[in-house]
Short mmCIF file of C-alpha atoms in Angstrom, two decimals:
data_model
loop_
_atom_site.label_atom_id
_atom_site.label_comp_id
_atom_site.label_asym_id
_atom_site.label_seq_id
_atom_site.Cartn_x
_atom_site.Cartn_y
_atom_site.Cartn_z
CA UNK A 1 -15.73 -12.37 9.21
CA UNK A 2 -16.95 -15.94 9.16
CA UNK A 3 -13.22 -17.43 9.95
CA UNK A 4 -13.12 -16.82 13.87
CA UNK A 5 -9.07 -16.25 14.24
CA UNK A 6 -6.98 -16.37 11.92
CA UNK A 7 -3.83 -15.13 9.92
CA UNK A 8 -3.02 -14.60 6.44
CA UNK A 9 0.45 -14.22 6.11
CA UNK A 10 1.15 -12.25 2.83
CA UNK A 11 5.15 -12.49 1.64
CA UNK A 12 6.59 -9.87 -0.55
CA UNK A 13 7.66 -12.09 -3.11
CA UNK A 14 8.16 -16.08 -3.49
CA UNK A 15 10.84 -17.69 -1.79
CA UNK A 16 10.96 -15.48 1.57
CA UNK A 17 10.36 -17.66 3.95
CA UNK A 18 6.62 -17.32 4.40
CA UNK A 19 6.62 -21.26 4.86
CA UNK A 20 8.90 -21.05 7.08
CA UNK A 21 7.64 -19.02 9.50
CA UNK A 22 3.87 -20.69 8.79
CA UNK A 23 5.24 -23.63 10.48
CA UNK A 24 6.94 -22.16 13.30
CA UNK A 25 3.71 -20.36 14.41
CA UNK A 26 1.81 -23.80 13.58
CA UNK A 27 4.11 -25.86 15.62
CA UNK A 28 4.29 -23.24 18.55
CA UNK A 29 0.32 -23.09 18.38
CA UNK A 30 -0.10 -26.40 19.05
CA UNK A 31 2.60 -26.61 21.79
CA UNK A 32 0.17 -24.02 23.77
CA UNK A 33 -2.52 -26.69 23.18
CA UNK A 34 -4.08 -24.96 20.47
CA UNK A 35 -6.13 -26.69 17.78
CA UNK A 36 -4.54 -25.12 14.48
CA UNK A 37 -6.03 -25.19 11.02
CA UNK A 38 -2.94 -24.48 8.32
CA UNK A 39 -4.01 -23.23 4.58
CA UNK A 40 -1.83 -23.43 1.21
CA UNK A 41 -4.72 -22.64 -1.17
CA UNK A 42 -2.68 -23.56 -4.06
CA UNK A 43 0.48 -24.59 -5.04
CA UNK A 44 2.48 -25.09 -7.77
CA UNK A 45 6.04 -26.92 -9.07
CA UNK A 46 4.94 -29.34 -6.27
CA UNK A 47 7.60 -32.37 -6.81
CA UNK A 48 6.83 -35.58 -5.79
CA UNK A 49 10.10 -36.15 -5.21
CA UNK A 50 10.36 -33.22 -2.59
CA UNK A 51 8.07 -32.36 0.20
CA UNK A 52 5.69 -29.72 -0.91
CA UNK A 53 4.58 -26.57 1.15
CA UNK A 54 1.66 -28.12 2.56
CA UNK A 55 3.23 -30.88 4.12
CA UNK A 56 5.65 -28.99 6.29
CA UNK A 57 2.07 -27.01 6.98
CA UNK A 58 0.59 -30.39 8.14
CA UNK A 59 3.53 -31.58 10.00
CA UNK A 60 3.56 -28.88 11.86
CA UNK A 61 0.11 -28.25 12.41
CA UNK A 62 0.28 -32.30 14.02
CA UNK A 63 -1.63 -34.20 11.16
CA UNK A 64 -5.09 -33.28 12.09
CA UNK A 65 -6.90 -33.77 8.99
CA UNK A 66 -6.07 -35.16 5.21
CA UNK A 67 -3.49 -33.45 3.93
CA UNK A 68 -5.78 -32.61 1.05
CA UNK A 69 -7.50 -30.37 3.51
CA UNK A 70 -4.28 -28.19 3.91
CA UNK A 71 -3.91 -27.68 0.09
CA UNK A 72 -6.69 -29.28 -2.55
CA UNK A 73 -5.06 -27.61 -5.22
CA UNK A 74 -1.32 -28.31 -6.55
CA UNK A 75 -0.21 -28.61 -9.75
CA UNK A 76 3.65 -29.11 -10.98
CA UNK A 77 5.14 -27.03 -13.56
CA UNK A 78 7.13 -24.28 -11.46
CA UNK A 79 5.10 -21.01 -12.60
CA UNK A 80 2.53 -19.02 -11.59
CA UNK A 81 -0.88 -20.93 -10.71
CA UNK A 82 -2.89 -20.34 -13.21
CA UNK A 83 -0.24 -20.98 -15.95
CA UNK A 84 0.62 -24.36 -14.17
CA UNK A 85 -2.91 -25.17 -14.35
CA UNK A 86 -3.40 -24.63 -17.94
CA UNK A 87 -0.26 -26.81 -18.80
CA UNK A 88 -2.22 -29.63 -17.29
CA UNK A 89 -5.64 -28.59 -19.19
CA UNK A 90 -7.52 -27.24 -15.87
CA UNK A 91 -8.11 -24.22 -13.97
CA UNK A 92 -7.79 -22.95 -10.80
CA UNK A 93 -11.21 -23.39 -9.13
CA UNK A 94 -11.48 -19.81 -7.35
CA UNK A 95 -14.59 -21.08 -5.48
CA UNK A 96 -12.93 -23.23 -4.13
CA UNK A 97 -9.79 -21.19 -3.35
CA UNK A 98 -12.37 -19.43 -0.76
CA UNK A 99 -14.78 -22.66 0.60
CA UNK A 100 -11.69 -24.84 0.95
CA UNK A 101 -10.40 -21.62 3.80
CA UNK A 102 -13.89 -21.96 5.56
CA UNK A 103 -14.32 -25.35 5.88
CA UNK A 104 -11.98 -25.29 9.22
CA UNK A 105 -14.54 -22.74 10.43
CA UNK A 106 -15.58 -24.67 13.84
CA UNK A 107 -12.46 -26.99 12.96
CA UNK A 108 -9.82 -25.37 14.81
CA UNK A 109 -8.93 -22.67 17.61
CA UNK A 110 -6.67 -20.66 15.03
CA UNK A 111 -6.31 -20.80 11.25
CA UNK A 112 -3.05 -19.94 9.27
CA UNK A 113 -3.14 -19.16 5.72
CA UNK A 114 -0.15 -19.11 3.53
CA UNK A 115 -0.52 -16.88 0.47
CA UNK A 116 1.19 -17.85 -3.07
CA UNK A 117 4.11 -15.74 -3.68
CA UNK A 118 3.73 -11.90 -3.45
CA UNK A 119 0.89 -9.97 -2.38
CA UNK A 120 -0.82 -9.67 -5.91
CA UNK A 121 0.59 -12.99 -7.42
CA UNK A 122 -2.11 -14.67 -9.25
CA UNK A 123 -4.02 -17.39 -7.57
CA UNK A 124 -6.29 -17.64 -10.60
CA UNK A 125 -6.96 -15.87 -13.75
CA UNK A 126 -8.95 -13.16 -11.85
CA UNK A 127 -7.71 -13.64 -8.06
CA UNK A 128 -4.46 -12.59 -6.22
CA UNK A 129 -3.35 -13.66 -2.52
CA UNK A 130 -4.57 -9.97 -1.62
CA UNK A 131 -7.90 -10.51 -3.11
CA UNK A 132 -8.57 -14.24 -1.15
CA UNK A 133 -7.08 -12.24 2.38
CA UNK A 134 -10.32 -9.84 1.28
CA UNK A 135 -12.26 -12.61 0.57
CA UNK A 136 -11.74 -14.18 3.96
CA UNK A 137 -11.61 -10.92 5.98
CA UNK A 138 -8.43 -11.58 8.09
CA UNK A 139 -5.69 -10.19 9.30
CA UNK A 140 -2.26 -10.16 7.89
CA UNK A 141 1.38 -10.73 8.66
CA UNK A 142 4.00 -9.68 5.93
CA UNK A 143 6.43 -11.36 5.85
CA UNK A 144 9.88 -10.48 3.64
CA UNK A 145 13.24 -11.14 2.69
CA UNK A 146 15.43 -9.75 5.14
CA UNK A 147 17.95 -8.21 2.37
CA UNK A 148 18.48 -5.10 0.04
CA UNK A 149 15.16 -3.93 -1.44
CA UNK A 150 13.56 -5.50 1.61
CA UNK A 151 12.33 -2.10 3.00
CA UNK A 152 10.87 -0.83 -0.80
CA UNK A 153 8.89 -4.00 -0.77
CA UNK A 154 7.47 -3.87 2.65
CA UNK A 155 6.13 -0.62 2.16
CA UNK A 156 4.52 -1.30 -1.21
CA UNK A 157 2.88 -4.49 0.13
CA UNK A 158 2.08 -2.46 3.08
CA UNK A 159 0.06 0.28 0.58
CA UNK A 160 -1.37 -2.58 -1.28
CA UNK A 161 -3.15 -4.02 2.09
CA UNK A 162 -4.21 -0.64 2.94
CA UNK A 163 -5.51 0.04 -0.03
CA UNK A 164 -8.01 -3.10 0.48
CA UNK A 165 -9.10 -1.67 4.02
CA UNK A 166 -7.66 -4.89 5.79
CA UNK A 167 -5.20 -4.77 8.51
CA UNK A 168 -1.81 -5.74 9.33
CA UNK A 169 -0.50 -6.84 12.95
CA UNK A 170 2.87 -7.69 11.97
CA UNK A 171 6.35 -7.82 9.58
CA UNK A 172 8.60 -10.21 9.94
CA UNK A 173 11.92 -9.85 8.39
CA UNK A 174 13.24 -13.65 7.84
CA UNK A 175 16.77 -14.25 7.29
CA UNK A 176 17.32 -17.33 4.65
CA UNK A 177 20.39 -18.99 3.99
CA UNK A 178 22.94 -16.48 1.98
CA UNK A 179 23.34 -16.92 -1.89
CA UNK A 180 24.71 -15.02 -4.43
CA UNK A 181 21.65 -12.79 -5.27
CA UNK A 182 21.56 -11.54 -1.43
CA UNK A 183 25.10 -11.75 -0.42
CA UNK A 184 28.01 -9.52 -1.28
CA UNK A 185 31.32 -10.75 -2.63
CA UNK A 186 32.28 -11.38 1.28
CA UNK A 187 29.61 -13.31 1.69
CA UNK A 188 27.72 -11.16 3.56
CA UNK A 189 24.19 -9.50 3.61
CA UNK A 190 25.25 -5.85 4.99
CA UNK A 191 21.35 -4.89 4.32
CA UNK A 192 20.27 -7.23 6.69
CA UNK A 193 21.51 -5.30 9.71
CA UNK A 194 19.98 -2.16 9.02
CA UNK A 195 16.46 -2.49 7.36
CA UNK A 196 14.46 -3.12 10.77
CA UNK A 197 15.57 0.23 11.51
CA UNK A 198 15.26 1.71 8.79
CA UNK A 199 11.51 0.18 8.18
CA UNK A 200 10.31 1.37 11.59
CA UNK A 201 10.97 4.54 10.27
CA UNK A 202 7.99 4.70 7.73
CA UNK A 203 6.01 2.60 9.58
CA UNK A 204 4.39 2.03 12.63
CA UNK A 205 3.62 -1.66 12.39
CA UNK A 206 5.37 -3.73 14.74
CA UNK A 207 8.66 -5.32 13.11
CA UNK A 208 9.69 -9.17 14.10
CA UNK A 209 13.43 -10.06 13.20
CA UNK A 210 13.45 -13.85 12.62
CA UNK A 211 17.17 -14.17 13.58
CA UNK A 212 17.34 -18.18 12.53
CA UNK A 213 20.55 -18.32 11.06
CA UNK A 214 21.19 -21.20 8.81
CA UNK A 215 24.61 -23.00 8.49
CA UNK A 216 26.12 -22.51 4.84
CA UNK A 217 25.57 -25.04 2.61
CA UNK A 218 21.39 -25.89 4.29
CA UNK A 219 19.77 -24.75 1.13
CA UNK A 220 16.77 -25.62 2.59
CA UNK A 221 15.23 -23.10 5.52
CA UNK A 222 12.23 -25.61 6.36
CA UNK A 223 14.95 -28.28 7.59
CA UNK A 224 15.66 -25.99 10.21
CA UNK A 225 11.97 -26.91 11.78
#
C-alpha cells in the first residue's frame, strides 16, 4: 500500500450522502490537527452555478492545495463518467484516476477518497470505484441511504468488497432530508428506525447511525456542514 492512511468511502448508490459525511470526517480531521488530503477522482453534472463535490471536500479539508488537486477530472452532463466525457469528445484518463490519489502520498497525515456513485459505477470505460479502492489498496467505509432497501444494498456492496479481498472498518447509515421516494404518505421513513438492527444481524461490521436530521424544506444535506 503506497497511500500511508487512508479511507475510501464506497456509497451504495449516488445521492447517499457519501459527501456528506467526507466532509464531516475532513473537517473533524483537521480540528485534531491533522493534515488531511480529500479525493473526488471524478465528477460529473458539475454546475458552475452550484458548488461541486470537491469543493465542499476542499472547504473542509481547509484549502490546502488547488482545488484541482481534490478533483482534476469533472465534466457536466449529469450521467455516468464516462458517458459525460464522451459528450464533451474526451475520456476519462484512468491513469490518472490512480496517480492523481498518490500524489498526496507524503502530502498529508490522512487521505479521504470519495468514490463516484455505487460501488461498481463506472469511473471509466473499464474502471469502477471498487476497482480504483483495489488500485489504491485502502480501506473502506460504506456508506448508505438510511431507508427501505438500505439493508439489501449494504450487504451486496459488502460481498462486492469481499469479493476484491479489501476490507471494510465501517457502515454508516446517513439520514438525508425526506422526499417522496423515501418517505411514506405521513411523511415518514419507518425503515429508518429499524435497519441498524436489522443489518447487525448479517453482519459483523461495526454500524455508525449518522442521526443529522435536516429541517424540511433543506434540500441540500452539505448546508448542514
Amino acid at each position: 500500500m503506497d497511500i500511508q492512511a487512508g479511507l475510501f468511502l464506497l456509497g451504495t448508490d449516488t445521492e447517499v450522502g457519501k459527501t456528506f459525511q467526507a466532509a464531516l470526517l475532513a473537517r473533524h480531521l483537521v480540528s485534531c490537527g491533522w493534515k488531511v488530503g480529500v479525493y473526488k477522482p471524478v465528477a460529473s453534472g458539475v454546475n458552475a452555478a452550484e458548488k461541486s463535490d470537491a469543493e465542499w471536500l476542499w472547504e473542509a479539508s481547509g484549502r490546502t492545495v488547488e482545488l484541482a488537486r481534490v478533483c482534476p477530472q469533472q465534466f457536466q452532463a449529469p450521467l455516468a463518467p464516462p458517458v459525460a466525457a464522451a459528450l464533451e469528445h474526451r475520456e476519462v484518463d484512468e491513469e490518472l484516476l490512480v496517480s492523481a490519489a498518490r500524489w498526496w502520498r507524503n502530502r498529508c497525515d490522512f487521505l479521504i477518497v470519495e468514490g463516484v456513485g455505487g460501488a461498481l459505477s463506472p469511473l471509466s470505460s473499464t474502471m469502477t470505484a471498487l476497482d480504483l479502492a483495489l488500485a489504491l489498496q485502502l480501506p473502506v467505509a460504506v456508506v448508505a441511504a438510511n431507508r427501505l432497501g438500505a439493508v439489501n444494498h449494504v450487504l451486496l456492496t459488502l460481498e462486492a468488497i469481499a469479493n476484491r479481498g479489501l476490507r471494510t472498518l465501517g457502515i454508516v447509515l446517513n439520514d438525508l432530508p425526506r422526499t417522496a421516494d423515501t418517505a411514506g404518505s405521513s411523511g415518514e421513513n419507518p425503515a429508518a428506525n429499524h435497519n441498524q438492527e436489522l443489518l447487525a444481524r448479517f453482519t459483523p461490521i461495526p454500524i455508525v447511525h449518522s442521526a443529522v436530521q435536516l429541517p424540511l424544506g433543506l434540500s441540500n444535506p452539505r448546508a448542514a456542514l
